[in-house]
Short mmCIF file of C-alpha atoms in Angstrom, two decimals:
data_model
loop_
_atom_site.label_atom_id
_atom_site.label_comp_id
_atom_site.label_asym_id
_atom_site.label_seq_id
_atom_site.Cartn_x
_atom_site.Cartn_y
_atom_site.Cartn_z
CA MET U 197 -0.09 0.59 0.18
CA THR U 198 2.92 2.79 0.89
CA THR U 199 4.75 1.75 -2.43
CA ILE U 200 1.29 2.68 -4.66
CA LEU U 201 0.82 5.87 -2.25
CA THR U 202 4.71 6.66 -3.26
CA ILE U 203 3.61 6.12 -6.82
CA ILE U 204 1.08 8.05 -6.70
CA GLY U 205 2.02 11.00 -4.79
CA MET U 206 5.64 11.17 -7.38
CA VAL U 207 3.05 11.31 -10.22
CA ILE U 208 0.70 14.21 -8.99
CA ILE U 209 4.00 15.89 -7.52
CA GLY U 210 5.84 15.31 -10.95
CA SER U 211 2.63 16.67 -12.68
CA ILE U 212 1.89 19.55 -10.44
CA ILE U 213 6.02 20.37 -11.51
CA GLY U 214 4.82 19.69 -15.37
CA GLY U 215 2.12 21.42 -15.58
CA PHE U 216 2.78 25.17 -13.36
CA THR U 217 6.66 24.80 -15.58
CA ASN U 218 5.12 24.58 -18.22
CA PHE U 219 2.32 27.41 -17.45
CA VAL U 220 5.09 29.37 -15.67
CA ALA U 221 6.90 29.33 -19.34
CA ILE U 222 3.81 30.62 -21.35
CA LYS U 223 3.46 33.70 -18.52
CA MET U 224 7.52 34.39 -18.95
CA LEU U 225 7.41 34.77 -23.00
CA PHE U 226 5.54 38.28 -22.02
CA HIS U 227 5.31 38.80 -18.43
CA PRO U 228 7.43 40.89 -16.74
CA TYR U 229 6.93 44.37 -19.60
CA HIS U 230 9.96 45.33 -17.98
CA GLU U 231 12.99 44.50 -16.27
CA LYS U 232 12.89 43.73 -12.57
CA LYS U 233 15.97 45.04 -10.40
CA ILE U 234 16.47 44.27 -6.83
CA PHE U 235 19.60 45.76 -4.76
CA GLY U 236 20.75 47.54 -8.57
CA TYR U 237 20.94 43.67 -10.15
CA LYS U 238 18.93 42.54 -12.88
CA LEU U 239 16.87 39.64 -12.51
CA PRO U 240 17.33 36.77 -15.13
CA PHE U 241 14.52 36.56 -17.36
CA THR U 242 13.38 39.84 -16.89
CA PRO U 243 11.78 41.60 -19.07
CA GLY U 244 10.80 38.46 -21.07
CA LEU U 245 10.84 37.40 -24.23
CA ILE U 246 8.84 38.89 -25.88
CA PRO U 247 8.88 42.29 -24.74
CA LYS U 248 12.76 41.69 -24.81
CA ARG U 249 13.10 40.75 -28.50
CA ARG U 250 9.94 43.34 -29.43
CA ASN U 251 12.08 45.16 -31.27
CA GLU U 252 13.99 42.29 -33.03
CA LEU U 253 10.57 40.79 -33.55
CA SER U 254 7.53 43.35 -35.19
CA GLU U 255 11.53 43.60 -37.78
CA LYS U 256 10.85 39.85 -38.16
CA VAL U 257 7.70 39.97 -38.85
CA GLY U 258 7.44 43.54 -41.29
CA GLN U 259 10.29 41.35 -43.20
CA MET U 260 8.70 38.60 -43.59
CA VAL U 261 4.85 40.04 -44.38
CA THR U 262 6.95 42.13 -47.43
CA ASN U 263 9.20 39.06 -48.70
CA HIS U 264 6.59 36.49 -48.23
CA LEU U 265 2.92 37.58 -47.68
CA LEU U 266 2.63 41.06 -49.27
CA THR U 267 5.01 40.63 -52.24
CA PRO U 268 4.41 42.99 -55.62
CA GLU U 269 3.25 39.50 -57.16
CA VAL U 270 0.59 39.25 -54.82
CA PHE U 271 -0.60 42.62 -55.26
CA LYS U 272 -0.19 42.28 -59.44
CA GLU U 273 -2.16 39.42 -59.06
CA LYS U 274 -5.13 40.74 -56.71
CA LEU U 275 -5.21 43.45 -59.39
CA VAL U 276 -5.14 42.01 -62.35
CA ASN U 277 -8.27 38.99 -61.61
CA PRO U 278 -11.57 39.98 -63.06
CA ASN U 279 -13.18 40.32 -59.64
CA THR U 280 -11.36 43.50 -59.11
CA LYS U 281 -11.80 45.04 -62.13
CA SER U 282 -15.75 44.84 -61.74
CA VAL U 283 -15.65 45.95 -58.09
CA LEU U 284 -13.42 48.91 -59.35
CA GLU U 285 -15.76 49.63 -62.26
CA ASP U 286 -19.07 49.78 -60.81
CA THR U 287 -17.86 51.91 -58.23
CA ILE U 288 -16.87 54.88 -60.38
CA LYS U 289 -20.12 54.32 -62.47
CA VAL U 290 -21.77 54.55 -59.04
CA GLN U 291 -19.67 58.01 -58.35
CA PHE U 292 -20.97 59.25 -61.67
CA LYS U 293 -23.86 58.96 -61.00
CA THR U 294 -24.04 60.39 -57.71
CA LEU U 295 -22.53 63.48 -58.73
CA LYS U 296 -24.56 63.59 -62.16
CA GLU U 297 -28.17 62.82 -60.65
CA LYS U 298 -27.63 64.91 -57.27
CA ASN U 299 -25.95 67.74 -59.90
CA TYR U 300 -23.43 67.94 -57.93
CA THR U 301 -20.70 71.53 -57.89
CA PRO U 302 -16.93 72.33 -57.31
CA GLN U 303 -18.32 74.48 -55.18
CA ASP U 304 -19.35 71.41 -52.73
CA PHE U 305 -16.79 69.72 -52.66
CA ILE U 306 -15.21 72.46 -51.57
CA ASN U 307 -17.75 73.61 -49.16
CA ARG U 308 -16.15 69.94 -47.14
CA ILE U 309 -12.69 71.46 -46.60
CA ASP U 310 -13.80 74.38 -45.94
CA TYR U 311 -11.28 77.07 -48.24
CA PRO U 312 -12.23 80.02 -49.52
CA LEU U 313 -10.50 78.92 -53.38
CA GLU U 314 -13.00 81.28 -55.32
CA GLU U 315 -10.86 84.14 -53.30
CA LYS U 316 -7.94 82.57 -53.71
CA LEU U 317 -8.12 82.12 -57.43
CA ASN U 318 -9.36 85.51 -58.02
CA GLU U 319 -6.39 86.56 -55.73
CA THR U 320 -3.56 84.60 -57.43
CA LEU U 321 -5.53 85.22 -61.01
CA LYS U 322 -5.29 88.95 -60.33
CA ASN U 323 -1.88 89.18 -59.25
CA THR U 324 -0.54 86.96 -62.06
CA ILE U 325 -1.96 89.10 -64.69
CA GLU U 326 -0.41 91.96 -62.92
CA GLN U 327 2.75 90.79 -62.36
CA LYS U 328 2.71 89.77 -66.61
CA VAL U 329 1.68 93.33 -67.22
CA ASP U 330 4.46 94.70 -64.51
CA LYS U 331 7.09 92.25 -66.43
CA TYR U 332 6.28 92.42 -70.13
CA TYR U 333 6.46 96.72 -69.11
CA GLU U 334 9.95 95.90 -67.96
CA ILE U 335 10.86 93.86 -71.05
CA HIS U 336 9.49 96.07 -73.71
CA GLN U 337 8.99 99.68 -71.95
CA LYS U 338 12.26 101.27 -74.30
CA ASP U 339 10.82 98.98 -77.62
CA ALA U 340 8.75 101.10 -80.23
CA ILE U 341 4.75 100.50 -80.62
CA HIS U 342 4.92 98.91 -83.54
CA SER U 343 7.14 95.66 -82.59
CA LEU U 344 5.12 94.79 -80.09
CA ILE U 345 1.92 94.98 -81.98
CA PRO U 346 1.50 91.74 -84.11
CA GLU U 347 1.85 91.79 -87.69
CA GLU U 348 -1.35 91.02 -88.96
CA ILE U 349 -3.04 93.36 -86.52
CA TYR U 350 -0.12 95.80 -87.84
CA GLU U 351 -1.03 95.21 -91.30
CA ASP U 352 -4.80 95.55 -90.11
CA LEU U 353 -4.39 99.16 -88.39
CA SER U 354 -2.15 100.38 -91.51
CA ARG U 355 -5.36 99.45 -94.11
CA GLN U 356 -7.70 101.63 -91.48
CA VAL U 357 -5.03 104.85 -91.17
CA ASN U 358 -5.83 104.44 -94.91
CA ARG U 359 -9.60 104.77 -94.80
CA VAL U 360 -9.47 107.62 -92.21
CA THR U 361 -8.74 110.22 -94.95
CA PRO U 362 -11.65 109.56 -96.77
CA GLU U 363 -13.93 108.96 -93.58
CA ILE U 364 -12.81 112.40 -92.18
CA LEU U 365 -13.70 114.09 -95.14
CA SER U 366 -16.54 112.37 -96.07
CA LYS U 367 -17.77 113.61 -92.21
CA ILE U 368 -16.88 116.62 -93.24
CA ASP U 369 -19.07 117.40 -96.42
CA ILE U 370 -22.14 115.51 -94.54
CA TYR U 371 -21.80 118.03 -91.65
CA LEU U 372 -21.39 120.95 -94.96
CA ALA U 373 -24.40 119.31 -95.99
CA SER U 374 -26.75 119.29 -92.98
CA ASP U 375 -28.51 121.58 -91.33
CA LYS U 376 -26.35 121.72 -88.20
CA GLY U 377 -23.50 122.65 -90.61
CA LYS U 378 -25.86 125.47 -91.98
CA ASN U 379 -26.60 127.70 -88.82
CA ASP U 380 -23.08 127.15 -88.09
CA ILE U 381 -21.82 129.31 -90.95
CA TYR U 382 -24.66 131.21 -90.61
CA THR U 383 -23.62 131.98 -87.23
CA MET U 384 -19.83 132.52 -87.91
CA VAL U 385 -20.60 134.81 -90.68
CA GLU U 386 -23.25 137.29 -88.78
CA GLU U 387 -20.47 136.60 -86.29
CA PHE U 388 -17.80 138.40 -88.66
CA PHE U 389 -19.63 140.93 -90.00
CA GLU U 390 -20.30 142.05 -86.67
CA GLN U 391 -16.15 142.09 -85.59
CA LYS U 392 -14.69 143.46 -88.70
CA GLY U 393 -16.60 146.70 -88.43
CA LYS U 394 -19.02 148.58 -91.11
CA MET U 395 -16.44 148.58 -94.32
CA VAL U 396 -16.97 144.93 -94.33
CA GLY U 397 -20.46 144.51 -93.39
CA MET U 398 -20.64 147.22 -96.68
CA ILE U 399 -20.93 143.20 -98.63
CA GLN U 400 -24.03 142.59 -96.61
CA MET U 401 -25.99 145.23 -99.32
CA PHE U 402 -24.88 143.09 -101.76
CA MET U 403 -25.74 139.90 -100.86
CA THR U 404 -27.45 138.91 -98.00
CA THR U 405 -26.26 136.73 -94.98
CA GLU U 406 -28.04 133.43 -96.85
CA ASP U 407 -26.49 134.25 -99.89
CA ILE U 408 -22.78 134.92 -98.45
CA VAL U 409 -23.66 130.88 -96.13
CA TYR U 410 -24.96 129.09 -99.18
CA LYS U 411 -21.27 130.73 -101.45
CA VAL U 412 -18.90 129.31 -98.29
CA ARG U 413 -20.88 126.06 -98.02
CA LYS U 414 -20.85 125.34 -101.19
CA GLU U 415 -16.66 126.57 -101.69
CA LEU U 416 -15.97 124.13 -99.19
CA ARG U 417 -18.13 121.58 -100.11
CA ASN U 418 -15.82 121.43 -103.82
CA VAL U 419 -12.86 122.39 -101.79
CA ILE U 420 -12.87 118.95 -99.22
CA LYS U 421 -13.40 116.75 -103.08
CA GLN U 422 -10.23 118.10 -104.37
CA GLU U 423 -7.69 115.75 -104.97
CA LYS U 424 -4.93 118.25 -102.87
CA ILE U 425 -6.53 118.49 -100.42
CA HIS U 426 -7.35 114.98 -99.42
CA ASN U 427 -3.51 114.16 -100.71
CA MET U 428 -2.87 116.69 -98.20
CA ILE U 429 -4.74 115.47 -94.86
CA ASP U 430 -3.75 111.92 -96.18
CA LEU U 431 0.00 112.62 -95.84
CA GLN U 432 -0.48 114.84 -91.97
CA VAL U 433 -3.10 111.29 -90.57
CA GLN U 434 0.29 109.04 -92.35
CA THR U 435 2.75 111.31 -90.82
CA GLN U 436 1.16 111.05 -87.25
CA TYR U 437 0.49 107.70 -87.26
CA GLU U 438 3.66 106.61 -88.28
CA LYS U 439 4.88 109.12 -85.51
CA TRP U 440 2.73 107.15 -82.94
CA MET U 441 3.96 104.59 -83.87
CA SER U 442 7.55 104.99 -83.66
CA LYS U 443 7.50 105.48 -79.97
CA SER U 444 8.97 104.03 -77.56
CA LEU U 445 6.49 101.98 -75.49
CA ASP U 446 7.30 103.74 -72.42
CA GLU U 447 6.44 107.66 -73.73
CA VAL U 448 3.05 106.16 -74.79
CA VAL U 449 2.19 104.93 -71.61
CA THR U 450 3.98 106.05 -68.84
CA LEU U 451 4.83 104.32 -65.55
CA GLY U 452 1.92 105.45 -63.11
CA ARG U 453 -0.92 104.73 -66.64
CA LYS U 454 0.91 101.37 -66.67
CA ASP U 455 -0.22 100.81 -62.83
CA LYS U 456 -3.62 101.49 -63.02
CA ALA U 457 -4.22 99.99 -66.34
CA LYS U 458 -2.79 96.54 -64.75
CA VAL U 459 -5.33 97.21 -62.34
CA LEU U 460 -8.04 97.90 -64.81
CA ILE U 461 -6.31 94.89 -66.82
CA ALA U 462 -6.33 92.44 -64.05
CA ASP U 463 -9.91 93.56 -63.06
CA GLU U 464 -11.63 92.85 -66.24
CA ILE U 465 -10.20 89.80 -67.21
CA THR U 466 -11.16 87.97 -63.62
CA GLU U 467 -14.47 89.16 -64.61
CA SER U 468 -14.01 87.99 -68.16
CA VAL U 469 -13.21 84.84 -66.42
CA ASN U 470 -16.02 84.17 -64.08
CA VAL U 471 -14.41 81.50 -61.03
CA HIS U 472 -17.88 81.65 -59.25
CA LYS U 473 -19.80 81.35 -62.45
CA TYR U 474 -17.71 78.19 -62.86
CA LEU U 475 -17.75 77.04 -59.70
CA ASN U 476 -20.96 76.17 -59.04
CA THR U 477 -21.70 74.78 -62.18
CA PRO U 478 -22.73 70.91 -62.06
CA LEU U 479 -20.08 68.80 -62.77
CA PHE U 480 -21.46 66.95 -65.25
CA GLU U 481 -22.40 70.86 -67.42
CA LEU U 482 -18.86 71.70 -66.66
CA VAL U 483 -17.45 68.46 -68.47
CA PRO U 484 -20.05 66.96 -70.13
CA SER U 485 -17.97 65.16 -72.07
CA LEU U 486 -16.10 63.26 -69.72
CA PHE U 487 -20.12 61.91 -67.90
CA GLU U 488 -20.83 60.74 -71.16
CA TYR U 489 -17.24 58.90 -71.56
CA MET U 490 -16.65 57.41 -68.14
CA GLU U 491 -20.92 56.62 -68.89
CA GLY U 492 -19.18 54.49 -71.40
CA LYS U 493 -16.33 53.02 -72.10
CA GLY U 494 -14.44 55.31 -70.62
CA THR U 495 -14.84 53.69 -67.49
CA GLU U 496 -12.85 50.09 -68.09
CA ARG U 497 -10.57 51.44 -70.36
CA PHE U 498 -9.58 54.03 -67.60
CA ILE U 499 -9.63 50.95 -64.84
CA ASP U 500 -7.30 49.01 -67.53
CA TYR U 501 -4.44 51.84 -67.59
CA MET U 502 -4.55 52.54 -63.92
CA ILE U 503 -4.31 48.76 -63.15
CA GLN U 504 -1.17 48.22 -66.24
CA LYS U 505 0.33 51.55 -64.78
CA VAL U 506 -0.54 50.34 -61.20
CA GLY U 507 0.81 46.88 -61.61
CA ASP U 508 4.53 47.89 -63.68
CA ASN U 509 5.28 49.86 -60.64
CA ILE U 510 4.05 48.51 -57.86
CA SER U 511 7.74 47.32 -56.80
CA LEU U 512 8.57 51.20 -56.17
CA ILE U 513 5.33 51.61 -54.90
CA LEU U 514 5.92 49.09 -52.11
CA GLU U 515 9.33 50.19 -51.95
CA ARG U 516 8.53 54.02 -51.31
CA MET U 517 5.47 53.08 -48.99
CA LYS U 518 8.48 50.60 -46.70
CA LEU U 519 5.75 48.44 -45.77
CA ALA U 520 8.20 46.35 -43.58
CA GLU U 521 8.83 49.73 -41.67
CA LEU U 522 5.32 50.62 -41.38
CA ILE U 523 4.38 47.33 -40.20
CA LYS U 524 6.80 47.31 -37.93
CA GLU U 525 6.07 50.92 -36.28
CA GLN U 526 2.16 49.87 -36.38
CA ILE U 527 3.65 46.32 -34.13
CA ASP U 528 5.44 48.90 -31.89
CA ARG U 529 2.66 51.09 -31.64
CA PHE U 530 0.87 47.57 -29.54
CA GLU U 531 0.67 47.36 -26.04
CA LEU U 532 2.33 44.69 -24.80
CA SER U 533 -0.80 43.99 -22.63
CA TYR U 534 -3.14 44.04 -25.91
CA LEU U 535 -0.53 41.91 -28.00
CA GLU U 536 -0.62 39.07 -24.91
CA LYS U 537 -4.51 38.94 -25.30
CA LEU U 538 -4.16 38.84 -29.10
CA VAL U 539 -2.15 35.30 -28.71
CA ILE U 540 -3.27 34.29 -26.22
CA GLU U 541 -7.20 34.43 -28.14
CA ILE U 542 -5.86 33.56 -30.79
CA SER U 543 -4.16 30.46 -29.66
CA ASN U 544 -5.97 29.83 -26.58
CA LYS U 545 -6.74 26.06 -27.31
CA GLU U 546 -2.68 25.72 -27.92
CA LEU U 547 -1.54 27.18 -24.61
CA LYS U 548 -3.84 25.26 -22.70
CA LEU U 549 -3.35 21.68 -24.38
CA ILE U 550 0.42 23.02 -23.71
CA THR U 551 0.02 23.00 -20.17
CA LEU U 552 -2.06 19.87 -19.69
CA LEU U 553 0.83 18.39 -21.85
CA GLY U 554 3.19 19.67 -18.71
CA PHE U 555 0.73 18.13 -16.02
CA VAL U 556 0.87 14.87 -18.24
CA LEU U 557 4.60 14.53 -19.00
CA GLY U 558 5.31 15.28 -15.71
CA GLY U 559 2.96 13.25 -14.45
CA ILE U 560 4.31 10.01 -16.33
CA ILE U 561 7.55 11.20 -14.91
CA GLY U 562 6.69 10.82 -11.91
CA LEU U 563 5.36 7.91 -12.37
CA PHE U 564 8.65 6.49 -13.44
CA GLN U 565 10.38 8.06 -10.73
CA GLY U 566 8.15 6.09 -8.56
CA ILE U 567 8.64 2.37 -10.35
CA ILE U 568 13.05 3.38 -10.22
CA ALA U 569 12.44 4.64 -6.48
CA ILE U 570 10.42 1.52 -5.19
CA PHE U 571 13.78 -0.86 -7.07
CA VAL U 572 16.28 0.96 -6.38
#
């Protein structure tokens, strides 16, 4: 009886020791979380295995994931998968349909980020135009006006100048033939006689004022029809035109005029562009061809193009993303208690079996020790 009790006792003791040893070993994977010291001396096996090797562990996990799990080939395979392509196409088409049905405008998206884009665009546009005007003036201020005008426009202006003289003479003739011209000449004749006194006024004894006005109008209309007068006026017009075209830019547009002009030009162009109108126009009205294209074959072609480009550059993209470092950083951010909880949740059953196996093996060892002890 004593022998049996001895064996049973050895089995129980061995089982307790084996199970407890495995339980402690499992706990020591994580505990303690930090280094422990007594009298300034570091206790062995502190911190636990995983806390102590955490940096190496997270680094190895990152390398394992990028080298064997999330490889460029895996990403590329997923990208070219028909299901992936179908999901992307459906998603894009739904988004474009939503944009069209709800009349989304660029301003709707700008309002979400609370950014004064319209104000900034107008300000930028004005500043850009003013800077361009200043730079242009600085570079060309000593250049002649004719050299700054495009050749086609300059030729057109020259043709228009040739029409000035006939236009002037035509306007004069119309004026002389009009009632206003008649009245103005009549007034001038009356004033002339009043200013010259009685001697000149004696002419009125032989001709009435109306006769004199008639003669003057008739002669003036005959004079302006003479080629000599035409050539004389044309010469003056051409001379003044060439003289003005030969002036430098700063002679025609002074610095002060330039500063006023650039503000007016910037305001006028900015108002003409009308940024507010474009920002508040529905996207499908702003770019109808894009919506029509994307609703048809455009989405499929766009997805094919993007998949091809991403696939061709996936290695470079992953390299620049530094995925291994990213995974390491994320693991390092986890609290050790969370990591322990995560591991236990995943392998709780296996850890319990390991503990149980310790009890069993310890019991078997205790059994053999008891048997050996009896015979020895």
